[in-house]
Amino acid sequence: MPKILKRISLVLPTLLLVSIVIFSLLAILPGDPVTAILGQEATPEAALALRAQLGLDNPIYVQYGHWLWAVLHGDLGRSFVDHSPVVDSLMQRLPVTIELALGSFLVAVLIAVPAGIMAAARPRGIANYVSTFIALFGMSVPHFWLGMMFIVLFAVKLGWLPASGYVPFSEDWHGNLLAMLMPVVATGLRESAILMRMVRSSLLEVLNEDYIRTAFSKGLKDWQVVIGHALRNAMIPVVTASGLMVSGLLGGLVITESIFGIPGMGKMIVDAIFQRDYVTVQAGVMAAALMVIIVNLAVDLLYSMIDPRIAK
């Protein structure tokens, strides 16, 4: 069986294992959803009634069985807090987080790949020193601090961009771009620093191979050797790092969403944890896990395109 089919066959078992782990962790978290909803002044009778209504009076394995049966029938449940369908909240928040993650990744790639190539092609040139300085600066500066500096400069001082908020692209594409510009640049700059170092080191390693020296000896120009011969082989570790980066962005944009007031999925999960809204947390984490699995599958497909021997 090809490697990619083996990976696809592992999707459902992986999601099942993730759901069991998350359900178990939520069960042992301190705090009680009933107390979080009713408050400390609730009567014991009201607490018991709500606990029975939410199914929290059942053993943990029974609760999990009910949840899994409902999910298999397309029902992710209702929020403990506002009783709205969780799937509605996910459908509202998920596109926002995906847009933020992909926008940040695009900024990182647009900066990192050209800079990494120039640094590797001229390891003793000024491009290498400039890219190294930028990479070290980017990795040293937290993106939340950079985001706050952007808000102070571009929103407060200059008034060019909104300090916070989100406008759906379908409603106002111009407003959407203005609202997302600072978050994606602040996050993408840091990611570009990591990716830039990866591109540079991987390309330098390939440029020292014998077949590259042979290509130079044939009289080819530098850019023909770097772009035409070396870059493709140097991209395999870069693709791995890119896949991990996108996975990390999809699940780790909570701080960016909080700073810029973006209603994404990460902020939804954190708010739900504080409210002990376990149904929303479970659905959000499962959605994040599914996105990470899809990204990893996409990375495997890219491996096959770059080097067909890997797919066998």
Coordinates of C-alpha atoms in Angstrom, one line a residue:
M1 CA 0.0 0.0 0.0
P2 CA 1.5 3.4 -0.9
K3 CA 2.6 5.5 2.0
I4 CA -0.1 8.2 1.4
L5 CA -2.9 5.6 1.6
K6 CA -1.4 4.3 4.9
R7 CA -1.5 7.9 6.2
I8 CA -5.1 8.4 5.1
S9 CA -6.1 5.1 6.8
L10 CA -4.8 6.5 10.1
V11 CA -7.0 9.6 10.1
L12 CA -10.0 8.1 11.8
P13 CA -8.0 6.2 14.5
T14 CA -6.0 9.3 15.2
L15 CA -9.1 11.4 15.6
L16 CA -10.7 8.8 17.9
L17 CA -7.5 8.7 20.1
V18 CA -7.5 12.5 20.3
S19 CA -11.1 12.6 21.3
I20 CA -10.5 10.1 24.1
V21 CA -7.5 12.0 25.4
I22 CA -9.3 15.4 25.3
F23 CA -12.4 14.0 26.9
S24 CA -10.4 12.5 29.7
L25 CA -8.4 15.7 30.3
L26 CA -11.5 17.8 30.4
A27 CA -13.0 15.4 33.0
I28 CA -10.1 15.9 35.4
L29 CA -9.8 19.6 35.0
P30 CA -10.6 21.5 38.2
G31 CA -13.9 23.4 38.3
D32 CA -17.5 22.4 37.7
P33 CA -19.5 23.5 34.6
V34 CA -22.7 23.6 36.6
T35 CA -21.2 26.0 39.1
A36 CA -19.7 28.1 36.3
I37 CA -23.1 28.4 34.7
L38 CA -25.3 28.9 37.8
G39 CA -22.8 30.6 40.1
Q40 CA -21.9 29.9 43.7
E41 CA -25.4 30.9 44.9
A42 CA -27.3 28.2 43.1
T43 CA -29.5 25.8 45.1
P44 CA -28.5 22.1 45.2
E45 CA -31.8 21.3 43.5
A46 CA -31.1 23.6 40.6
A47 CA -27.5 22.2 40.3
L48 CA -28.8 18.6 40.3
A49 CA -31.4 19.4 37.6
L50 CA -28.9 21.2 35.4
R51 CA -26.3 18.4 35.9
A52 CA -28.9 15.8 34.8
Q53 CA -30.0 18.1 31.8
L54 CA -26.4 18.3 30.6
G55 CA -25.7 14.6 31.2
L56 CA -23.0 15.3 33.7
D57 CA -24.5 12.9 36.2
N58 CA -23.5 9.9 34.1
P59 CA -20.1 8.1 34.4
I60 CA -17.4 9.5 32.1
Y61 CA -17.5 6.6 29.7
V62 CA -21.2 7.0 29.3
Q63 CA -20.8 10.7 28.6
Y64 CA -18.1 9.9 26.0
G65 CA -20.3 7.3 24.4
H66 CA -23.2 9.7 24.1
W67 CA -20.9 12.4 22.7
L68 CA -19.3 10.0 20.1
W69 CA -22.7 8.7 19.0
A70 CA -23.9 12.2 18.5
V71 CA -20.8 13.2 16.6
L72 CA -21.1 10.2 14.3
H73 CA -24.6 11.4 13.4
G74 CA -23.3 14.9 12.7
D75 CA -24.3 16.5 16.0
L76 CA -21.4 18.3 17.8
G77 CA -23.7 19.3 20.7
R78 CA -24.8 22.6 22.2
S79 CA -22.8 25.0 24.2
F80 CA -23.3 24.7 28.0
V81 CA -23.2 28.5 28.2
D82 CA -25.6 29.9 25.6
H83 CA -27.1 26.6 24.4
S84 CA -26.3 27.4 20.7
P85 CA -25.2 24.6 18.4
V86 CA -21.4 24.3 18.6
V87 CA -21.2 23.7 14.9
D88 CA -22.5 27.2 14.3
S89 CA -19.7 28.7 16.4
L90 CA -17.1 26.6 14.7
M91 CA -18.3 27.6 11.2
Q92 CA -18.1 31.3 12.3
R93 CA -14.6 31.0 13.9
L94 CA -12.9 28.5 11.8
P95 CA -12.6 30.6 8.6
V96 CA -11.2 33.4 10.6
T97 CA -8.4 31.3 12.1
I98 CA -7.6 29.7 8.7
E99 CA -7.4 33.1 7.1
L100 CA -5.1 34.4 9.8
A101 CA -2.9 31.3 9.7
L102 CA -2.6 31.1 5.9
G103 CA -2.0 34.8 5.7
S104 CA 0.8 34.6 8.3
F105 CA 2.3 31.6 6.5
L106 CA 2.2 33.5 3.1
V107 CA 4.0 36.5 4.6
A108 CA 6.7 34.1 6.1
V109 CA 7.2 32.3 2.7
L110 CA 7.4 35.5 0.7
I111 CA 10.1 36.8 3.0
A112 CA 12.0 33.6 3.9
V113 CA 12.4 31.9 0.6
P114 CA 14.0 34.7 -1.5
A115 CA 16.1 35.8 1.5
G116 CA 17.2 32.3 2.2
I117 CA 18.2 31.7 -1.4
M118 CA 20.2 34.9 -1.6
A119 CA 22.0 34.1 1.7
A120 CA 22.9 30.6 0.5
A121 CA 24.0 31.7 -2.9
R122 CA 26.3 34.4 -1.5
P123 CA 27.4 33.0 1.9
R124 CA 30.1 35.6 2.2
G125 CA 28.0 38.4 0.8
I126 CA 26.1 41.2 2.4
A127 CA 22.8 39.4 1.7
N128 CA 23.9 36.6 4.0
Y129 CA 24.7 39.0 6.9
V130 CA 21.5 41.0 6.4
S131 CA 19.3 37.9 6.4
T132 CA 21.1 36.4 9.4
F133 CA 20.6 39.7 11.3
I134 CA 16.9 39.7 10.4
A135 CA 16.5 36.1 11.3
L136 CA 18.1 36.5 14.7
F137 CA 16.0 39.7 15.3
G138 CA 12.8 37.9 14.2
M139 CA 13.4 34.9 16.5
S140 CA 14.4 37.1 19.4
V141 CA 11.3 39.4 19.3
P142 CA 8.0 37.9 20.5
H143 CA 5.3 38.4 18.0
F144 CA 2.8 39.7 20.6
W145 CA 5.3 42.5 21.4
L146 CA 5.7 43.2 17.7
G147 CA 1.9 43.3 17.3
M148 CA 1.5 45.8 20.1
M149 CA 4.2 48.0 18.6
F150 CA 2.4 47.8 15.2
I151 CA -0.8 48.9 17.0
V152 CA 0.9 51.9 18.6
L153 CA 2.6 53.0 15.4
F154 CA 0.1 52.2 12.6
A155 CA -3.2 52.5 14.5
V156 CA -2.6 55.0 17.3
K157 CA 0.1 57.3 15.9
L158 CA -0.5 57.2 12.2
G159 CA -4.2 56.1 12.1
W160 CA -3.6 54.1 9.0
L161 CA -5.0 50.7 10.2
P162 CA -7.7 49.6 12.7
A163 CA -6.3 48.7 16.1
S164 CA -8.6 45.7 16.5
G165 CA -11.6 43.9 15.1
Y166 CA -12.4 41.7 12.1
V167 CA -14.5 42.2 9.0
P168 CA -15.4 39.2 6.9
F169 CA -13.9 39.2 3.4
S170 CA -17.3 38.4 1.9
E171 CA -18.8 41.6 3.4
D172 CA -16.0 44.1 2.8
W173 CA -12.8 42.8 1.2
H174 CA -11.0 46.2 1.7
G175 CA -11.9 46.3 5.4
N176 CA -10.9 42.7 5.8
L177 CA -7.4 43.4 4.3
L178 CA -7.0 46.4 6.6
A179 CA -8.0 44.5 9.7
M180 CA -5.8 41.5 8.9
L181 CA -2.7 43.3 7.7
M182 CA -1.1 43.9 11.1
P183 CA -1.9 40.5 12.6
V184 CA -0.6 38.5 9.6
V185 CA 2.6 40.6 9.3
A186 CA 3.4 40.5 13.0
T187 CA 3.0 36.7 13.1
G188 CA 4.5 36.1 9.7
L189 CA 7.7 38.1 10.4
R190 CA 8.6 35.8 13.3
E191 CA 7.8 32.6 11.3
S192 CA 9.8 34.0 8.3
A193 CA 12.9 34.2 10.5
I194 CA 12.7 30.5 11.4
L195 CA 11.9 29.4 7.8
M196 CA 14.7 31.6 6.4
R197 CA 17.3 29.9 8.4
M198 CA 15.9 26.5 7.3
V199 CA 16.0 27.5 3.6
R200 CA 19.6 28.9 3.9
S201 CA 21.1 25.9 5.8
S202 CA 19.3 23.3 3.6
L203 CA 20.4 25.0 0.4
L204 CA 24.0 25.4 1.5
E205 CA 24.1 21.7 2.2
V206 CA 22.8 20.8 -1.3
L207 CA 25.2 23.3 -2.9
N208 CA 28.1 21.4 -1.6
E209 CA 27.1 18.2 -3.4
D210 CA 29.2 16.8 -6.2
Y211 CA 26.4 17.1 -8.8
I212 CA 26.2 20.8 -8.1
R213 CA 29.9 21.2 -8.7
T214 CA 29.5 19.3 -11.9
A215 CA 26.7 21.7 -12.9
F216 CA 29.0 24.7 -12.2
S217 CA 31.8 23.1 -14.2
K218 CA 29.5 22.9 -17.3
G219 CA 29.5 26.7 -17.3
L220 CA 25.9 27.2 -16.1
K221 CA 25.1 30.5 -14.4
D222 CA 24.7 30.7 -10.7
W223 CA 20.9 31.2 -10.7
Q224 CA 20.5 28.3 -13.1
V225 CA 22.3 26.0 -10.8
V226 CA 20.6 27.2 -7.6
I227 CA 17.1 27.4 -9.0
G228 CA 17.2 24.6 -11.5
H229 CA 19.3 22.0 -9.7
A230 CA 19.7 22.7 -6.0
L231 CA 16.5 24.3 -4.8
R232 CA 14.2 21.3 -5.5
N233 CA 16.3 18.9 -3.4
A234 CA 16.7 21.5 -0.7
M235 CA 13.0 22.0 -0.3
I236 CA 12.2 18.6 1.4
P237 CA 13.3 19.7 4.9
V238 CA 11.7 23.1 4.2
V239 CA 8.4 21.5 3.4
T240 CA 8.6 19.6 6.7
A241 CA 9.2 22.8 8.6
S242 CA 6.4 24.5 6.7
G243 CA 3.9 21.8 7.6
L244 CA 4.8 22.0 11.2
M245 CA 4.6 25.8 11.0
V246 CA 1.1 25.8 9.6
S247 CA 0.0 23.2 12.1
G248 CA 1.4 25.3 14.9
L249 CA -0.3 28.5 13.5
L250 CA -3.7 26.8 13.3
G251 CA -3.5 25.8 16.9
G252 CA -1.5 28.6 18.4
L253 CA -2.9 31.9 17.3
V254 CA -4.6 32.6 20.6
I255 CA -2.3 35.4 21.6
T256 CA -2.5 37.1 18.2
E257 CA -6.3 36.8 18.2
S258 CA -6.5 38.2 21.7
I259 CA -4.2 41.2 21.0
F260 CA -6.0 42.2 17.8
G261 CA -9.5 41.3 18.9
I262 CA -10.0 38.7 16.2
P263 CA -12.9 36.3 16.8
G264 CA -11.0 33.1 15.8
M265 CA -11.2 29.5 17.0
G266 CA -8.2 29.7 19.4
K267 CA -9.9 32.5 21.3
M268 CA -13.1 30.6 21.3
I269 CA -11.4 27.5 22.9
V270 CA -9.7 29.6 25.6
D271 CA -12.9 31.4 26.5
A272 CA -14.7 28.0 26.6
I273 CA -12.1 26.6 28.9
F274 CA -12.5 29.4 31.4
Q275 CA -16.3 29.0 31.2
R276 CA -16.0 25.2 31.6
D277 CA -17.9 24.9 28.3
Y278 CA -16.6 21.4 27.7
V279 CA -18.7 20.7 24.6
T280 CA -17.3 23.7 22.8
V281 CA -13.7 22.9 23.9
Q282 CA -14.0 19.3 22.7
A283 CA -15.4 20.4 19.3
G284 CA -12.8 23.1 18.9
V285 CA -9.9 20.8 19.7
M286 CA -11.2 18.1 17.4
A287 CA -11.5 20.6 14.6
A288 CA -7.9 21.8 15.2
A289 CA -6.7 18.2 15.3
L290 CA -8.5 17.5 12.0
M291 CA -6.8 20.5 10.4
V292 CA -3.4 19.4 11.6
I293 CA -3.9 16.0 10.1
I294 CA -5.0 17.5 6.8
V295 CA -1.9 19.7 6.7
N296 CA 0.3 16.7 7.4
L297 CA -1.4 14.8 4.6
A298 CA -0.8 17.7 2.3
V299 CA 2.9 17.7 3.3
D300 CA 3.1 14.0 2.4
L301 CA 1.6 14.8 -1.0
L302 CA 4.2 17.5 -1.6
Y303 CA 6.9 15.1 -0.7
S304 CA 5.7 12.8 -3.4
M305 CA 5.7 15.6 -5.9
I306 CA 9.2 16.7 -5.0
D307 CA 10.7 13.3 -4.8
P308 CA 8.5 10.4 -6.1
R309 CA 10.7 7.8 -4.4
I310 CA 9.3 8.9 -1.0
A311 CA 5.7 7.9 -2.1
K312 CA 6.8 4.2 -2.6

